[in-house]
PDB file of C-alpha atoms in Angstrom:
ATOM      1  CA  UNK O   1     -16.200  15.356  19.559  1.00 35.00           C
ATOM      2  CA  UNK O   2     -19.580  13.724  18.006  1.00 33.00           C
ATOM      3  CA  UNK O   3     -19.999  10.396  20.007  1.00 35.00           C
ATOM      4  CA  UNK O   4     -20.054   7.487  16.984  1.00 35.00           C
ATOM      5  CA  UNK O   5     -22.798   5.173  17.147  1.00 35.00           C
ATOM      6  CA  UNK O   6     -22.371   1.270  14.791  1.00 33.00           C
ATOM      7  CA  UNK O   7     -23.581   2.624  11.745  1.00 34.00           C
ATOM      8  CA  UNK O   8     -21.581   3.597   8.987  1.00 37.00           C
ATOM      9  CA  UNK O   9     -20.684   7.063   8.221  1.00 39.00           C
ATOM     10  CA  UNK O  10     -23.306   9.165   6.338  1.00 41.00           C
ATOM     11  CA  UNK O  11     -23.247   9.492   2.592  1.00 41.00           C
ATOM     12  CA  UNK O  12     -23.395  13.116   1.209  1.00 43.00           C
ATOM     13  CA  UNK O  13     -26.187  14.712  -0.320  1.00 46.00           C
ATOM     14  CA  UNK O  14     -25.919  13.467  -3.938  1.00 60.00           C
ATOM     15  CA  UNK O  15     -24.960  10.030  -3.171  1.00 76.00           C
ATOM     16  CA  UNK O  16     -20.925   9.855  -4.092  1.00 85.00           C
ATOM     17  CA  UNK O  17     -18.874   7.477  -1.397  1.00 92.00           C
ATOM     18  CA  UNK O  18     -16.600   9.853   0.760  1.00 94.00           C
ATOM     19  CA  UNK O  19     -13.132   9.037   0.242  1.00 96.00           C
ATOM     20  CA  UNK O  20      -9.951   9.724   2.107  1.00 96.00           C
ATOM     21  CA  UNK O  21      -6.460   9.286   0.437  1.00 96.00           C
ATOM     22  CA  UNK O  22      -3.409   8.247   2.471  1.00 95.00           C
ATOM     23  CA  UNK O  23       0.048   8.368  -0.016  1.00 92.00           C
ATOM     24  CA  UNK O  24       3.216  10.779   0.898  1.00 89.00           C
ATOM     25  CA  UNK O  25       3.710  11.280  -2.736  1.00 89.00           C
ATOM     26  CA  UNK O  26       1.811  14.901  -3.339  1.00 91.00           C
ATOM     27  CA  UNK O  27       1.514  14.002  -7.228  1.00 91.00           C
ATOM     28  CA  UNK O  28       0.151  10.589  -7.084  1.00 91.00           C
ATOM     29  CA  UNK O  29      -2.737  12.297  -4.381  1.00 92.00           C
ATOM     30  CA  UNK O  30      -3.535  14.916  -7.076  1.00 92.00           C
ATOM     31  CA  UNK O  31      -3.620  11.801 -10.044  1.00 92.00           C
ATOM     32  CA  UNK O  32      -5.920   9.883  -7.851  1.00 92.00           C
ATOM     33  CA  UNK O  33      -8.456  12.582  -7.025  1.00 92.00           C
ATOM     34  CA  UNK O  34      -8.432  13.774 -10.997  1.00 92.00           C
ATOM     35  CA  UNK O  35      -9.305  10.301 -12.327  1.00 90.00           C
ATOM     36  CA  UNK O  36     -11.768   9.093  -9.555  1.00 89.00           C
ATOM     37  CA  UNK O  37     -13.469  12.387 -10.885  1.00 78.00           C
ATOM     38  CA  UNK O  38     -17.076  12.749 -10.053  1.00 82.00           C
ATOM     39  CA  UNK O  39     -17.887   9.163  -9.181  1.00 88.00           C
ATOM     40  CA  UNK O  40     -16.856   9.269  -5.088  1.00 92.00           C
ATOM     41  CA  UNK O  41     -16.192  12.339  -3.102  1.00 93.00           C
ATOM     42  CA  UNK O  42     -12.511  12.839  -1.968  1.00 94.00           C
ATOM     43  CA  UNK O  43     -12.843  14.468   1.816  1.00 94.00           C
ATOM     44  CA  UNK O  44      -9.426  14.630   2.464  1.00 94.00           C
ATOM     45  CA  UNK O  45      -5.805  13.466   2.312  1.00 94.00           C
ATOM     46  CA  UNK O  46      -2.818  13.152   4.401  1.00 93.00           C
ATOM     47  CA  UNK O  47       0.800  12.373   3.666  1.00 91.00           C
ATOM     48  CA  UNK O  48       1.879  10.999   7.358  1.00 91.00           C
ATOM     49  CA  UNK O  49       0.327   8.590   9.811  1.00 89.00           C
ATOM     50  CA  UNK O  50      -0.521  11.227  12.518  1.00 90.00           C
ATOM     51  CA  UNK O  51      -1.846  13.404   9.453  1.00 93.00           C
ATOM     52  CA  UNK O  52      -4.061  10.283   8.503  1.00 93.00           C
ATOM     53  CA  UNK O  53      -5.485   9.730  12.002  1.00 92.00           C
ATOM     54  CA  UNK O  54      -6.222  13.270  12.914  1.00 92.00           C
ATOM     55  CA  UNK O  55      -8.568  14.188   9.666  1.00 94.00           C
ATOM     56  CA  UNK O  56      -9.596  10.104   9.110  1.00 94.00           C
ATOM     57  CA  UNK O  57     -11.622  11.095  12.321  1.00 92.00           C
ATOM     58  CA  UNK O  58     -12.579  14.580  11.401  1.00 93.00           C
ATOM     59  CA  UNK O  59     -13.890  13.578   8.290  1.00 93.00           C
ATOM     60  CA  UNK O  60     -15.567  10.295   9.127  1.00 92.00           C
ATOM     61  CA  UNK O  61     -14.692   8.887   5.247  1.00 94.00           C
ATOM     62  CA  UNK O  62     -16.642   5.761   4.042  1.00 94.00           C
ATOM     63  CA  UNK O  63     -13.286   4.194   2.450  1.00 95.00           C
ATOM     64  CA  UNK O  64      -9.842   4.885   3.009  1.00 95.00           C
ATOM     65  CA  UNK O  65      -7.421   4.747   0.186  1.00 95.00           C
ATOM     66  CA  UNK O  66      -4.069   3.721   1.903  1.00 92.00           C
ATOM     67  CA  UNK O  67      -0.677   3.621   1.222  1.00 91.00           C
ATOM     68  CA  UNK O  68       1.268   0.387   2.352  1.00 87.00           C
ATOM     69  CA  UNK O  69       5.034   2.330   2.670  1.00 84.00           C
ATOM     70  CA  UNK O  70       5.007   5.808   4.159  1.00 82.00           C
ATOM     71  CA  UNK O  71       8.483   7.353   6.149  1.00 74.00           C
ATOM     72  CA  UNK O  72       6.451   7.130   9.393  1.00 74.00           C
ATOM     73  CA  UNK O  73       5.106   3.458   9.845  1.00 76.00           C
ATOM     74  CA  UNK O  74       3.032   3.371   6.614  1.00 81.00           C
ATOM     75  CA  UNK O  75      -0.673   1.806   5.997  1.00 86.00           C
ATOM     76  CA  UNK O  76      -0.417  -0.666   9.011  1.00 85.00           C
ATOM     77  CA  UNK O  77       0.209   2.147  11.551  1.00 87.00           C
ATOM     78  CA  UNK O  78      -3.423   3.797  10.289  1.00 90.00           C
ATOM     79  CA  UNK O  79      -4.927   0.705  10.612  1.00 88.00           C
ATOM     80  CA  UNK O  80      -3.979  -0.190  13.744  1.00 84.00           C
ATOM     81  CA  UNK O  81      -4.586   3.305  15.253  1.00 86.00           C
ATOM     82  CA  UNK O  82      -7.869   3.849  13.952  1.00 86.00           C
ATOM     83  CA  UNK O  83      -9.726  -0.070  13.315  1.00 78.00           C
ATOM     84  CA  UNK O  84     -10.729  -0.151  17.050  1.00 75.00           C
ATOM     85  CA  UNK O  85     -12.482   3.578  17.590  1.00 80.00           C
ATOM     86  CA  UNK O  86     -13.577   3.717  14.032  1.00 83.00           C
ATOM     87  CA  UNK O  87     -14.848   0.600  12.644  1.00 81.00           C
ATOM     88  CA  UNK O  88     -17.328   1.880  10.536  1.00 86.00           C
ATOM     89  CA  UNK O  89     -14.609   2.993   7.750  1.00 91.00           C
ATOM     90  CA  UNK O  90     -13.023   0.573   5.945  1.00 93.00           C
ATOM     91  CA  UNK O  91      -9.609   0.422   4.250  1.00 94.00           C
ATOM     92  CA  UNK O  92      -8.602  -0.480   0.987  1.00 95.00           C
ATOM     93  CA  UNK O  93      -4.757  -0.855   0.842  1.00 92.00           C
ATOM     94  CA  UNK O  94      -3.758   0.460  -2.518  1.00 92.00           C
ATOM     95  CA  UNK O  95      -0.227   0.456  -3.158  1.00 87.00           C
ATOM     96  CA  UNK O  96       2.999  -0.192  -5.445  1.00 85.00           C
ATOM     97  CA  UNK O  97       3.888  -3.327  -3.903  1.00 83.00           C
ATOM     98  CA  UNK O  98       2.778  -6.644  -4.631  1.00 78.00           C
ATOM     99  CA  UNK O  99       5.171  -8.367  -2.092  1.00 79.00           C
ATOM    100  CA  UNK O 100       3.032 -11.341   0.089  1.00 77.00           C
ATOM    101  CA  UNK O 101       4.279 -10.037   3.131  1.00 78.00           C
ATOM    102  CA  UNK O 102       2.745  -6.710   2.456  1.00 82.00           C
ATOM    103  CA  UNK O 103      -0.394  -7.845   1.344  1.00 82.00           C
ATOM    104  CA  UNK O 104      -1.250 -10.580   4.176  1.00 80.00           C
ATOM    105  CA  UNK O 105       0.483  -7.679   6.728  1.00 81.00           C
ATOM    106  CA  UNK O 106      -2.436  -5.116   5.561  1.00 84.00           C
ATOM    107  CA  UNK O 107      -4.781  -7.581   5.502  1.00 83.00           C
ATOM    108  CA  UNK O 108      -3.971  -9.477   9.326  1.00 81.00           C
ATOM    109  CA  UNK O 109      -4.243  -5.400  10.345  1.00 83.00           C
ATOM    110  CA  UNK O 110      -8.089  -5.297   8.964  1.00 86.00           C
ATOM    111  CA  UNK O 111      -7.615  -3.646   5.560  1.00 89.00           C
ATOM    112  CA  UNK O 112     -11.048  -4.805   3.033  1.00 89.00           C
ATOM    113  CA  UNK O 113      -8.605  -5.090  -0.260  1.00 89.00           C
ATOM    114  CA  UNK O 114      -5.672  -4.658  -1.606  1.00 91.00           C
ATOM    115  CA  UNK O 115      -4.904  -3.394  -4.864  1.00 91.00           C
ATOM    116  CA  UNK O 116      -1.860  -2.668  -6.948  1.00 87.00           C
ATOM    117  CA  UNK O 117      -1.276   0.587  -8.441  1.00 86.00           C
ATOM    118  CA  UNK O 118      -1.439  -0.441 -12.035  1.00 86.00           C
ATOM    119  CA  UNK O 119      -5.277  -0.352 -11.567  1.00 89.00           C
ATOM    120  CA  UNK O 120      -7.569   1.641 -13.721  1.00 90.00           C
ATOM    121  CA  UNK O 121      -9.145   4.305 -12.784  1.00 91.00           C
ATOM    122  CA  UNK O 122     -12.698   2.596 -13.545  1.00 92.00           C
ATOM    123  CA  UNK O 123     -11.414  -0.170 -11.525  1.00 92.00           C
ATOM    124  CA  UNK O 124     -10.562   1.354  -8.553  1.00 93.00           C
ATOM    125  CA  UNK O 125     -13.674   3.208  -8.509  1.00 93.00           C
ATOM    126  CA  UNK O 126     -15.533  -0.534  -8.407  1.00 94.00           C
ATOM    127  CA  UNK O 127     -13.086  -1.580  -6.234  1.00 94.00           C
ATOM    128  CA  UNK O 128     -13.992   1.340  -3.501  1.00 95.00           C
ATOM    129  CA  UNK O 129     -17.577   0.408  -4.253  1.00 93.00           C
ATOM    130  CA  UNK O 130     -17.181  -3.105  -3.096  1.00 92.00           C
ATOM    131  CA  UNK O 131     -15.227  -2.038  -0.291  1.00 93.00           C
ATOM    132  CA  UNK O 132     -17.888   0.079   1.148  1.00 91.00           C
ATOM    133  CA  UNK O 133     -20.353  -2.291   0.830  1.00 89.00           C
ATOM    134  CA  UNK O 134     -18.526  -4.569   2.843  1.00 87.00           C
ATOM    135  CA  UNK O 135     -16.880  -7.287   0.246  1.00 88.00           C
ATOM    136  CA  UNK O 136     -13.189  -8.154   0.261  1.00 86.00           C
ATOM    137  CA  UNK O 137     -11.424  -7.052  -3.159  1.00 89.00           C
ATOM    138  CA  UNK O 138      -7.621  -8.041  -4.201  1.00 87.00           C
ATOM    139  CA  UNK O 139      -6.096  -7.489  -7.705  1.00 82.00           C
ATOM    140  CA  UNK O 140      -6.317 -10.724  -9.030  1.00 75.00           C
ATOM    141  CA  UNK O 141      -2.339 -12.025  -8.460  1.00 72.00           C
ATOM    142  CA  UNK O 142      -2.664 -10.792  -5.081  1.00 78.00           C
ATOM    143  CA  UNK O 143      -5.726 -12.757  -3.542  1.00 72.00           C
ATOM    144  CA  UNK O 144      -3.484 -16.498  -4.208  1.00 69.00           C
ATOM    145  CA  UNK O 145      -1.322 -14.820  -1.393  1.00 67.00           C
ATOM    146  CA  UNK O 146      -4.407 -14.416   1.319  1.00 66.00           C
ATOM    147  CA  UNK O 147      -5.986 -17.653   0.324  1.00 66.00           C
ATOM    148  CA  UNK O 148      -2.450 -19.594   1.421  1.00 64.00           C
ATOM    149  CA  UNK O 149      -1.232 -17.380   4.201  1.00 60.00           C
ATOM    150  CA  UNK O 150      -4.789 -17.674   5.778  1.00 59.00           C
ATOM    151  CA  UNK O 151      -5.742 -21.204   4.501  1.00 59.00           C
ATOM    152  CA  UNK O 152      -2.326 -22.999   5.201  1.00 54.00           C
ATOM    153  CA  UNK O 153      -0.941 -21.283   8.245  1.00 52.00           C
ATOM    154  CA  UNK O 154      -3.326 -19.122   9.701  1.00 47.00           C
ATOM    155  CA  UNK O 155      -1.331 -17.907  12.475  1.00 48.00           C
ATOM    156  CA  UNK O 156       2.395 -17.883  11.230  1.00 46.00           C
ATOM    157  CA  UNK O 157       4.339 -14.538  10.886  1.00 47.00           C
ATOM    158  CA  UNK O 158       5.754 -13.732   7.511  1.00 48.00           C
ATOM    159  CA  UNK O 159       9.318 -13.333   8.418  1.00 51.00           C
ATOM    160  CA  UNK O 160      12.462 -13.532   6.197  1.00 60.00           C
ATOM    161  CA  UNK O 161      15.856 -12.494   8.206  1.00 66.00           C
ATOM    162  CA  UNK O 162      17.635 -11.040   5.779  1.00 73.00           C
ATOM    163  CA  UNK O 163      14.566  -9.396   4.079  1.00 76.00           C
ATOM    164  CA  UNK O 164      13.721  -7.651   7.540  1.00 73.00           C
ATOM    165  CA  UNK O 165      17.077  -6.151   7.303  1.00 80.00           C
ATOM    166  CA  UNK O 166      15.590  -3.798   4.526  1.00 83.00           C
ATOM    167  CA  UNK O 167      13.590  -1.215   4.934  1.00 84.00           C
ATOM    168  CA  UNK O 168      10.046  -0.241   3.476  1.00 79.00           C
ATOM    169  CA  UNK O 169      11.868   1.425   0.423  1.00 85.00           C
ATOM    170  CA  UNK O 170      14.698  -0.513  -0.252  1.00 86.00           C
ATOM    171  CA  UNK O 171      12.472  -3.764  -0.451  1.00 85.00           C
ATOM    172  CA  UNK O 172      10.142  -1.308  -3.128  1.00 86.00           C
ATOM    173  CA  UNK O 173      13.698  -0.302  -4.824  1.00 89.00           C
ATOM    174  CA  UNK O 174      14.426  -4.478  -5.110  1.00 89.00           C
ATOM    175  CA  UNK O 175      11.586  -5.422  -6.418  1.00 85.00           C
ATOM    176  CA  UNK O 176      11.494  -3.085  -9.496  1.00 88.00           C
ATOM    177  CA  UNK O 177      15.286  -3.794 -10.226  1.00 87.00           C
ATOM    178  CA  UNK O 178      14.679  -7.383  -9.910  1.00 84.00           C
ATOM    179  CA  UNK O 179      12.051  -7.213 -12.414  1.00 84.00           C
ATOM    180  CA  UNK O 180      14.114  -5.293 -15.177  1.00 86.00           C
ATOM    181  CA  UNK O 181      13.665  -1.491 -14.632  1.00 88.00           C
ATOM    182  CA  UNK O 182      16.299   0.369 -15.171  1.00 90.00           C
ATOM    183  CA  UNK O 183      17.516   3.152 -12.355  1.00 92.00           C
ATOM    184  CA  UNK O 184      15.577   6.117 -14.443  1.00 92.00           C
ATOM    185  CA  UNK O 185      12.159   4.008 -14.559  1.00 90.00           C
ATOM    186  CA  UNK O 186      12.390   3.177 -11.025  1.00 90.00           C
ATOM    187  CA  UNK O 187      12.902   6.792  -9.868  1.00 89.00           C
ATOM    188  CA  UNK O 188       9.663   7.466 -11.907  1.00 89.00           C
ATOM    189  CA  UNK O 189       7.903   5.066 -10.410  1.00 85.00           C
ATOM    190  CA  UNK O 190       8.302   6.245  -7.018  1.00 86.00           C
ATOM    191  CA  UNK O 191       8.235   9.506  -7.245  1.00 85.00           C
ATOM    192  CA  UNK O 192      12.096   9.795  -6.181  1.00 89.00           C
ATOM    193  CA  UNK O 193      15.677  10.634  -7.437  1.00 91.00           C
ATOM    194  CA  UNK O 194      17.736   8.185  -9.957  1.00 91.00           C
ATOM    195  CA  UNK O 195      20.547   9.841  -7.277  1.00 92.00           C
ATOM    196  CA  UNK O 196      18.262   8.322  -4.394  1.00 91.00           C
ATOM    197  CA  UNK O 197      17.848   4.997  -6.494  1.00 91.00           C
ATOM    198  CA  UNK O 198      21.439   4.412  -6.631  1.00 92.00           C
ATOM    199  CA  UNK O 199      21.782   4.746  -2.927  1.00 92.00           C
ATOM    200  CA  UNK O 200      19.399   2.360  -2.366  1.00 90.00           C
ATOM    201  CA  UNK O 201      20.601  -0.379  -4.240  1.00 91.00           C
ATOM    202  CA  UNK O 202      24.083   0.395  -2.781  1.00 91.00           C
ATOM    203  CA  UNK O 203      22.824  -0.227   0.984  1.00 90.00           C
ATOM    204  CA  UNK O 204      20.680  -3.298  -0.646  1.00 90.00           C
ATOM    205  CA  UNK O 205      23.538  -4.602  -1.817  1.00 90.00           C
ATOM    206  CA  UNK O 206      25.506  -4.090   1.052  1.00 89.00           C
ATOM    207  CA  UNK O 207      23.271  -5.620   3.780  1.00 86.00           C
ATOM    208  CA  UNK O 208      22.813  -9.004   1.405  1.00 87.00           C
ATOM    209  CA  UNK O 209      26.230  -9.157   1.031  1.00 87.00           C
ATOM    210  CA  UNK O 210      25.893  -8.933  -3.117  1.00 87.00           C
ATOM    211  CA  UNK O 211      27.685  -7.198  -5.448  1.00 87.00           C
ATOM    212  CA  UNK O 212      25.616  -6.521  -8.896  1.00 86.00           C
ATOM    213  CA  UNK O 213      21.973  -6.270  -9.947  1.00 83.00           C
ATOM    214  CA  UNK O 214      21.609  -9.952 -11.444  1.00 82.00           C
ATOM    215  CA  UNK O 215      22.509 -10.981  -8.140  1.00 84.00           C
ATOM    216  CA  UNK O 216      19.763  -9.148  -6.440  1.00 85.00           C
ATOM    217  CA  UNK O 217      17.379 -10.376  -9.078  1.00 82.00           C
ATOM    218  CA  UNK O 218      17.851 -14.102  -8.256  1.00 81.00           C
ATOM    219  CA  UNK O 219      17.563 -13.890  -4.452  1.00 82.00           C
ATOM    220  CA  UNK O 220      14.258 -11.776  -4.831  1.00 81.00           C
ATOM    221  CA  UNK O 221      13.023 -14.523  -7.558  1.00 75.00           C
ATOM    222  CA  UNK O 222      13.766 -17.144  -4.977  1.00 71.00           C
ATOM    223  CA  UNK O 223      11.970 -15.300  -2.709  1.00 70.00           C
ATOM    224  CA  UNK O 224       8.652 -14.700  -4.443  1.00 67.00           C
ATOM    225  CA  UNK O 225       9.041 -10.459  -4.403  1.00 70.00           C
ATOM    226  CA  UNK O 226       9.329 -10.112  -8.256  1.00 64.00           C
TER     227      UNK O 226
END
């Protein structure tokens, strides 16, 4: 293995930032690469955290593109393997969630930015930009959430009892019912099964101890995840 020294990674030939993309949906990988187009370099992706860690260090990437939820320990798990032996690439969380405790949790872990997934593809491109050159970027809802986790109570965990009792999924299910979506649009947004939605909301229901959607909706308004 190449011994890294404290600069950052080298650029390739014609310029473009080298990018690395970290999602375990196959088809939002392939939408991301077409629209960044020609304006960074994609050098790799992975759809696991192992998967992420092996070719992160292979391919020595300016800017990670990172998913917060994955099966296997998600975004944080990448971080936190690779912030100490690689510190030269920086992460840029970019993700479906807009939940505080995902945002401050990326951020605590070292992630540069965080940005939702509603971002344009001209966006995002400035967004990696800014990233590599070392400023912090959040879509704009998202920075309040750093400014008063890190401001107010710079040390306190972000801990909810009954939210923990969800899993990565099931919170991402929650939120989208809780704003409106109906069981079709939510299976479209992440890339899974209106069968698989339905199951979901059926253990979400069960753990909070609810029994309909308008339920649901309230306790997640109360809690800030909508």
């Amino acid at each position: 293995m190449i011994e890294q020294g404290p600069v950052e990674a080298a650029a390739p030939r014609d310029g473009r930032l080298r990018v690395f993309l970290v999602d375990d949906h196959a088809m939002f990988r392939a939408g991301v690469r077409a629209e960044l187009g020609g304006h960074v370099e994609v050098v790799g992706e992975a759809s696991t955290v192992a998967e992420a860690v092996s070719r992160i260090t292979v391919t020595q990437p300016d800017v990670v593109l990172l998913d917060v939820h994955m099966p296997d320990g998600g975004g944080r798990a990448v971080l936190e393997a690779m912030r100490r032996t690689h510190p030269q690439v920086r992460f840029l969380a970019l993700s479906v969630s807009d939940a505080a405790e995902d945002v401050i949790g990326l951020i605590r872990a070292g992630a540069r930015g965080y940005v939702t997934k509603t971002i344009s593809p001209d966006e995002l491109t400035d967004a990696i930009r800014r990233v590599a050159e070392g400023d912090a970027v959040f879509s704009p809802r998202l920075a309040g959430f750093v400014l008063d986790a890190f401001a107010a109570r710079p040390d306190a965990p972000v801990a909810d009892p009954e939210l923990d009792q969800l899993t990565n999924r099931e919170r991402e299910v929650l939120r989208l019912l809780a704003r409106g979506y109906a069981y079709k649009e939510i299976a479209k947004e992440l890339y899974i099964s209106i069968k698989t939605v339905e199951t979901h909301v059926s253990n979400v229901l069960r753990k909070l101890q609810m029994s309909n959607r308008y339920e649901l909706s309230r306790w997640a308004a109360d809690r800030r995840l909508v």
